[in-house]
């Protein structure tokens, strides 16, 4: 069942974010984004008012309010350009995975537009001008799509239920070329039913890497979901979401997501055998009530399996996936 973030869910999220007290409703990524943009508006508005109050003591030419708004907008454009370019140039050789420059530039441009909106609103507040009104209308129209994109992007990210926010460009640990290729291929492959078996010792970064990979998909507006193995074992015995159960905090589940992280399948401890074996996993998956649904979900979903450090179990996990109908060429392995 394909679920998209429809307009009604966006409106529900807006209502949730804008109405109610933070002290008891909690903070969402969408609320944080809205607050951030209101902050940008204020940081354009307030300096413009202050600049005008200072400049009017020294200059008497007309449209000083417009000049103040343009000046503050230019200062923020300069700052944000530096904020965008400086880290990229300074750390160019340090990135294991290059940042998505187009995405970061789009984010920077969106912020600049909100700064400018605040500045020009301040200008028209000081003195009405048809020129300022046209500029404000143009910026407002320009911000329509970016606002929709970033707000829904935050919905995709928070619906994924990641334990923290992390992107591939933030990954600092060294990786060999083959591992980097496998990760990049998993991120960019549009085929369904790809599986990545991730092994590694305690604190090797397995969860961070898996979140980063799936988060890149959320930013592309793909459905992603993070779950621990313990929770998933219970979900194996639950039916599909009904229409009544679909709402802004439950738009999709593990069976109809595009990308799934199964974390902590086995703890990263030096054990001869993991706590959960592929055989046990298969038995829970293939239960009498929902075994067919579960197996279909495994076959069509791109899954990252966080399997601890018991690398000797690799062949058994591969065999289990192949028994579920997963082609061997769609199963890749990483050991951190």
XYZ file of N, CA and C in Angstrom, residues 165-301:
411
model
N 19.344 12.458 14.495
C 19.524 12.915 13.122
C 20.995 12.822 12.736
N 21.248 12.214 11.575
C 22.626 12.006 11.126
C 22.609 11.847 9.617
N 23.602 12.473 8.938
C 23.706 12.353 7.490
C 25.027 11.691 7.113
N 25.092 11.147 5.916
C 26.297 10.447 5.476
C 27.515 11.361 5.467
N 27.326 12.626 5.147
C 28.459 13.547 5.099
C 29.059 13.782 6.484
N 28.333 13.419 7.543
C 28.846 13.563 8.903
C 29.696 12.361 9.336
N 29.713 11.309 8.532
C 30.470 10.105 8.889
C 31.969 10.391 8.778
N 32.715 10.159 9.849
C 34.141 10.503 9.898
C 35.066 9.288 9.920
N 34.548 8.109 10.237
C 35.413 6.930 10.335
C 35.870 6.473 8.952
N 37.110 6.056 8.872
C 37.666 5.612 7.597
C 36.978 4.336 7.107
N 36.761 4.265 5.808
C 36.172 3.083 5.178
C 36.991 2.738 3.943
N 37.106 1.458 3.652
C 37.811 1.083 2.425
C 36.923 1.360 1.217
N 37.523 1.382 0.048
C 36.807 1.770 -1.179
C 35.631 0.847 -1.469
N 35.797 -0.461 -1.215
C 34.713 -1.406 -1.484
C 33.510 -1.140 -0.590
N 33.770 -0.838 0.689
C 32.678 -0.529 1.617
C 31.962 0.747 1.194
N 32.725 1.760 0.804
C 32.115 3.018 0.340
C 31.254 2.773 -0.894
N 31.734 1.908 -1.777
C 30.968 1.595 -2.991
C 29.651 0.902 -2.636
N 29.709 -0.066 -1.721
C 28.499 -0.796 -1.318
C 27.472 0.156 -0.718
N 27.937 1.069 0.141
C 27.024 2.030 0.775
C 26.418 2.959 -0.271
N 27.255 3.506 -1.139
C 26.763 4.424 -2.178
C 25.778 3.735 -3.107
N 26.068 2.479 -3.440
C 25.168 1.729 -4.319
C 23.827 1.481 -3.641
N 23.856 1.183 -2.339
C 22.616 0.954 -1.605
C 21.787 2.236 -1.550
N 22.460 3.373 -1.365
C 21.769 4.666 -1.282
C 21.140 5.040 -2.621
N 21.854 4.791 -3.699
C 21.425 5.279 -5.013
C 20.638 4.258 -5.829
N 20.632 2.991 -5.403
C 19.944 1.947 -6.152
C 18.430 2.113 -6.031
N 17.756 2.200 -7.155
C 16.299 2.388 -7.148
C 15.530 1.066 -7.129
N 16.241 -0.044 -7.220
C 15.590 -1.358 -7.193
C 15.080 -1.670 -5.784
N 13.940 -2.352 -5.699
C 13.380 -2.726 -4.399
C 13.990 -4.045 -3.920
N 13.957 -4.254 -2.613
C 14.373 -5.521 -2.046
C 15.868 -5.700 -1.912
N 16.608 -4.590 -1.731
C 18.047 -4.689 -1.468
C 18.276 -4.851 0.036
N 19.277 -5.654 0.379
C 19.533 -5.937 1.795
C 21.004 -5.704 2.110
N 21.250 -5.004 3.212
C 22.598 -4.685 3.652
C 22.806 -5.262 5.048
N 23.694 -6.254 5.149
C 24.013 -6.876 6.432
C 25.186 -6.126 7.042
N 24.966 -5.525 8.205
C 25.952 -4.631 8.810
C 26.487 -5.239 10.101
N 27.766 -5.587 10.096
C 28.420 -6.163 11.265
C 29.415 -5.158 11.839
N 29.676 -5.277 13.127
C 30.670 -4.406 13.734
C 30.667 -4.531 15.243
N 31.784 -4.158 15.852
C 31.922 -4.231 17.301
C 31.143 -3.109 17.976
N 31.072 -3.167 19.278
C 30.398 -2.147 20.078
C 31.030 -0.774 19.806
N 30.199 0.223 19.552
C 30.602 1.601 19.270
C 31.424 1.740 17.987
N 31.203 0.846 17.048
C 31.875 0.969 15.748
C 31.113 1.896 14.805
N 29.900 2.280 15.193
C 29.127 3.222 14.386
C 28.052 2.579 13.540
N 27.652 1.355 13.864
C 26.656 0.636 13.036
C 25.328 1.399 12.978
N 24.826 1.818 14.144
C 23.541 2.518 14.172
C 23.643 3.865 13.469
N 24.736 4.594 13.715
C 24.919 5.897 13.061
C 24.938 5.750 11.545
N 25.666 4.749 11.053
C 25.752 4.549 9.610
C 24.407 4.154 9.028
N 23.689 3.279 9.699
C 22.388 2.849 9.190
C 21.397 4.014 9.162
N 21.410 4.851 10.215
C 20.539 6.025 10.252
C 20.904 6.993 9.129
N 22.199 7.196 8.915
C 22.645 8.108 7.860
C 22.161 7.648 6.489
N 22.284 6.358 6.216
C 21.856 5.816 4.919
C 20.355 6.024 4.721
N 19.562 5.681 5.741
C 18.109 5.809 5.619
C 17.675 7.272 5.614
N 18.390 8.113 6.356
C 18.032 9.531 6.412
C 18.200 10.196 5.050
N 19.187 9.768 4.286
C 19.350 10.305 2.934
C 18.109 10.012 2.088
N 17.472 8.882 2.344
C 16.252 8.540 1.618
C 15.064 9.386 2.094
N 14.997 9.645 3.395
C 13.929 10.500 3.922
C 13.996 11.894 3.299
N 15.208 12.397 3.130
C 15.387 13.723 2.542
C 14.960 13.727 1.079
N 15.014 12.561 0.440
C 14.500 12.430 -0.936
C 13.002 12.126 -0.954
N 12.371 12.197 0.195
C 10.936 11.923 0.355
C 10.588 10.465 0.045
N 11.473 9.572 0.488
C 11.187 8.143 0.483
C 10.768 7.746 1.898
N 9.915 6.748 2.000
C 9.470 6.282 3.315
C 10.566 5.444 3.963
N 10.908 5.803 5.176
C 11.918 5.047 5.930
C 11.396 4.810 7.338
N 11.943 3.787 7.995
C 11.505 3.472 9.349
C 12.638 2.804 10.116
N 12.845 3.274 11.324
C 13.816 2.672 12.236
C 13.075 1.868 13.294
N 13.549 0.665 13.561
C 12.968 -0.119 14.643
C 14.052 -1.011 15.241
N 13.908 -1.310 16.493
C 14.792 -2.310 17.096
C 14.243 -3.689 16.759
N 15.111 -4.686 16.792
C 14.673 -6.051 16.500
C 13.623 -6.515 17.504
N 13.819 -6.171 18.770
C 12.870 -6.602 19.811
C 11.466 -6.098 19.516
N 11.374 -4.856 19.088
C 10.061 -4.300 18.752
C 9.501 -4.976 17.502
N 10.374 -5.240 16.541
C 9.917 -5.841 15.292
C 9.328 -7.223 15.520
N 9.878 -7.986 16.469
C 9.357 -9.319 16.732
C 7.879 -9.248 17.124
N 7.497 -8.216 17.866
C 6.083 -8.016 18.203
C 5.278 -7.599 16.982
N 5.888 -6.755 16.120
C 5.177 -6.270 14.932
C 4.904 -7.388 13.932
N 5.681 -8.465 13.993
C 5.426 -9.612 13.120
C 4.021 -10.181 13.334
N 3.441 -9.926 14.501
C 2.146 -10.508 14.854
C 1.017 -9.486 14.808
N 1.270 -8.325 14.193
C 0.249 -7.294 14.095
C -0.279 -7.203 12.673
N -1.579 -6.890 12.496
C -2.154 -6.764 11.156
C -1.713 -5.470 10.480
N -2.109 -5.298 9.230
C -1.825 -4.069 8.496
C -2.540 -2.892 9.145
N -2.039 -1.678 8.864
C -2.710 -0.477 9.348
C -4.073 -0.338 8.676
N -5.094 -0.047 9.457
C -6.396 0.279 8.882
C -6.413 1.768 8.545
N -7.397 2.188 7.761
C -7.498 3.609 7.403
C -7.634 4.489 8.636
N -8.285 3.967 9.665
C -8.483 4.741 10.887
C -7.179 4.919 11.662
N -6.225 4.018 11.449
C -4.952 4.074 12.183
C -3.914 4.948 11.501
N -4.191 5.370 10.257
C -3.242 6.199 9.529
C -3.443 7.657 9.928
N -2.444 8.253 10.549
C -2.498 9.667 10.942
C -1.074 10.197 10.965
N -0.901 11.436 11.366
C 0.387 12.103 11.195
C 1.523 11.476 11.990
N 1.243 10.690 13.004
C 2.319 10.024 13.747
C 2.397 8.533 13.415
N 1.646 8.120 12.410
C 1.617 6.696 12.071
C 1.215 6.540 10.604
N 1.978 7.174 9.699
C 1.605 7.173 8.286
C 1.943 5.859 7.596
N 2.961 5.178 8.096
C 3.310 3.881 7.521
C 3.944 3.006 8.584
N 3.969 1.707 8.306
C 4.606 0.780 9.250
C 5.707 0.010 8.533
N 6.244 -0.990 9.193
C 7.419 -1.672 8.641
C 7.107 -2.443 7.363
N 5.828 -2.810 7.159
C 5.483 -3.597 5.973
C 5.361 -2.747 4.715
N 5.078 -1.449 4.842
C 4.913 -0.646 3.633
C 5.879 0.535 3.555
N 6.984 0.439 4.286
C 8.019 1.438 4.139
C 8.931 1.071 2.970
N 9.684 2.044 2.481
C 10.639 1.774 1.399
C 11.972 1.290 1.956
N 12.381 1.874 3.094
C 13.663 1.546 3.719
C 13.429 1.244 5.194
N 14.005 0.146 5.654
C 13.819 -0.295 7.027
C 15.180 -0.553 7.678
N 15.357 -0.007 8.881
C 16.519 -0.332 9.703
C 16.055 -1.270 10.811
N 16.686 -2.435 10.895
C 16.427 -3.347 12.017
C 17.672 -3.325 12.893
N 17.599 -2.604 13.996
C 18.773 -2.396 14.843
C 18.817 -3.412 15.975
N 20.023 -3.655 16.466
C 20.238 -4.498 17.644
C 19.643 -5.895 17.497
N 19.802 -6.479 16.316
C 19.330 -7.861 16.148
C 20.081 -8.776 17.103
N 21.367 -8.520 17.222
C 22.189 -9.184 18.241
C 23.100 -8.133 18.865
N 23.370 -8.240 20.152
C 24.236 -7.245 20.796
C 25.669 -7.381 20.302
N 26.392 -6.262 20.359
C 27.795 -6.288 19.929
C 28.673 -6.764 21.074
N 28.568 -8.040 21.367
C 29.364 -8.674 22.409
C 30.054 -9.889 21.807
N 31.208 -10.214 22.335
C 31.944 -11.355 21.792
C 31.327 -12.647 22.302
N 30.448 -13.183 21.456
C 29.729 -14.401 21.812
C 29.896 -15.392 20.667
N 29.949 -16.647 21.004
C 30.050 -17.674 19.963
C 28.803 -17.682 19.092
N 27.656 -17.428 19.713
C 26.392 -17.393 18.974
C 25.605 -16.160 19.402
N 24.855 -15.606 18.491
C 24.022 -14.466 18.839
C 22.816 -14.909 19.646
N 22.153 -13.957 20.262
C 20.944 -14.261 21.031
C 19.825 -14.708 20.101
N 19.733 -14.016 18.946
C 18.728 -14.391 17.949
C 19.438 -14.995 16.746
N 19.110 -16.217 16.421
C 19.694 -16.870 15.253
C 18.803 -16.624 14.041
N 19.321 -16.782 12.825
C 18.489 -16.670 11.632
C 17.289 -17.621 11.671
N 17.474 -18.790 12.258
C 16.366 -19.755 12.355
C 15.250 -19.219 13.244
N 15.628 -18.670 14.391
C 14.623 -18.100 15.299
C 13.927 -16.915 14.651
N 14.701 -16.061 13.997
C 14.128 -14.905 13.314
C 13.091 -15.353 12.287
N 13.437 -16.369 11.506
C 12.530 -16.866 10.472
C 11.256 -17.435 11.089
N 11.385 -18.127 12.195
C 10.209 -18.722 12.850
C 9.255 -17.640 13.337
N 9.797 -16.548 13.899
C 8.951 -15.438 14.343
C 8.309 -14.740 13.148
N 9.090 -14.547 12.110
C 8.597 -13.893 10.895
C 7.480 -14.694 10.247
N 7.683 -15.991 10.135
C 6.767 -16.859 9.401
C 5.707 -17.462 10.328
N 5.075 -16.600 11.130
C 4.029 -17.104 12.017
C 2.761 -17.409 11.221
N 1.840 -18.185 11.817
C 0.660 -18.669 11.099
C -0.253 -17.542 10.631
N -0.414 -16.495 11.455
C -1.362 -15.434 11.127
C -0.868 -14.515 10.020
N 0.390 -14.052 10.133
C 0.846 -12.988 9.242
C 2.151 -13.333 8.520
N 2.489 -14.626 8.489
C 3.738 -15.035 7.854
C 3.827 -14.620 6.400
N 2.753 -14.777 5.646
C 2.771 -14.423 4.225
C 3.002 -12.930 4.037
N 2.266 -12.109 4.798
C 2.436 -10.654 4.722
C 3.863 -10.255 5.086
N 4.380 -10.872 6.134
C 5.725 -10.538 6.599
C 6.779 -10.859 5.538
N 6.651 -12.043 4.920
C 7.633 -12.440 3.915
C 7.566 -11.537 2.681
N 6.370 -11.141 2.304
C 6.222 -10.221 1.166
C 6.881 -8.879 1.465
N 6.745 -8.434 2.710
C 7.356 -7.164 3.108
C 8.875 -7.241 3.034
N 9.447 -8.344 3.516
C 10.901 -8.521 3.478
C 11.403 -8.522 2.035
N 10.632 -9.122 1.141
C 11.045 -9.246 -0.257
C 11.064 -7.906 -0.987
N 10.162 -7.004 -0.642
C 10.030 -5.754 -1.413
C 10.682 -4.542 -0.753
N 11.178 -4.706 0.470
C 11.706 -3.575 1.223
C 13.229 -3.563 1.195
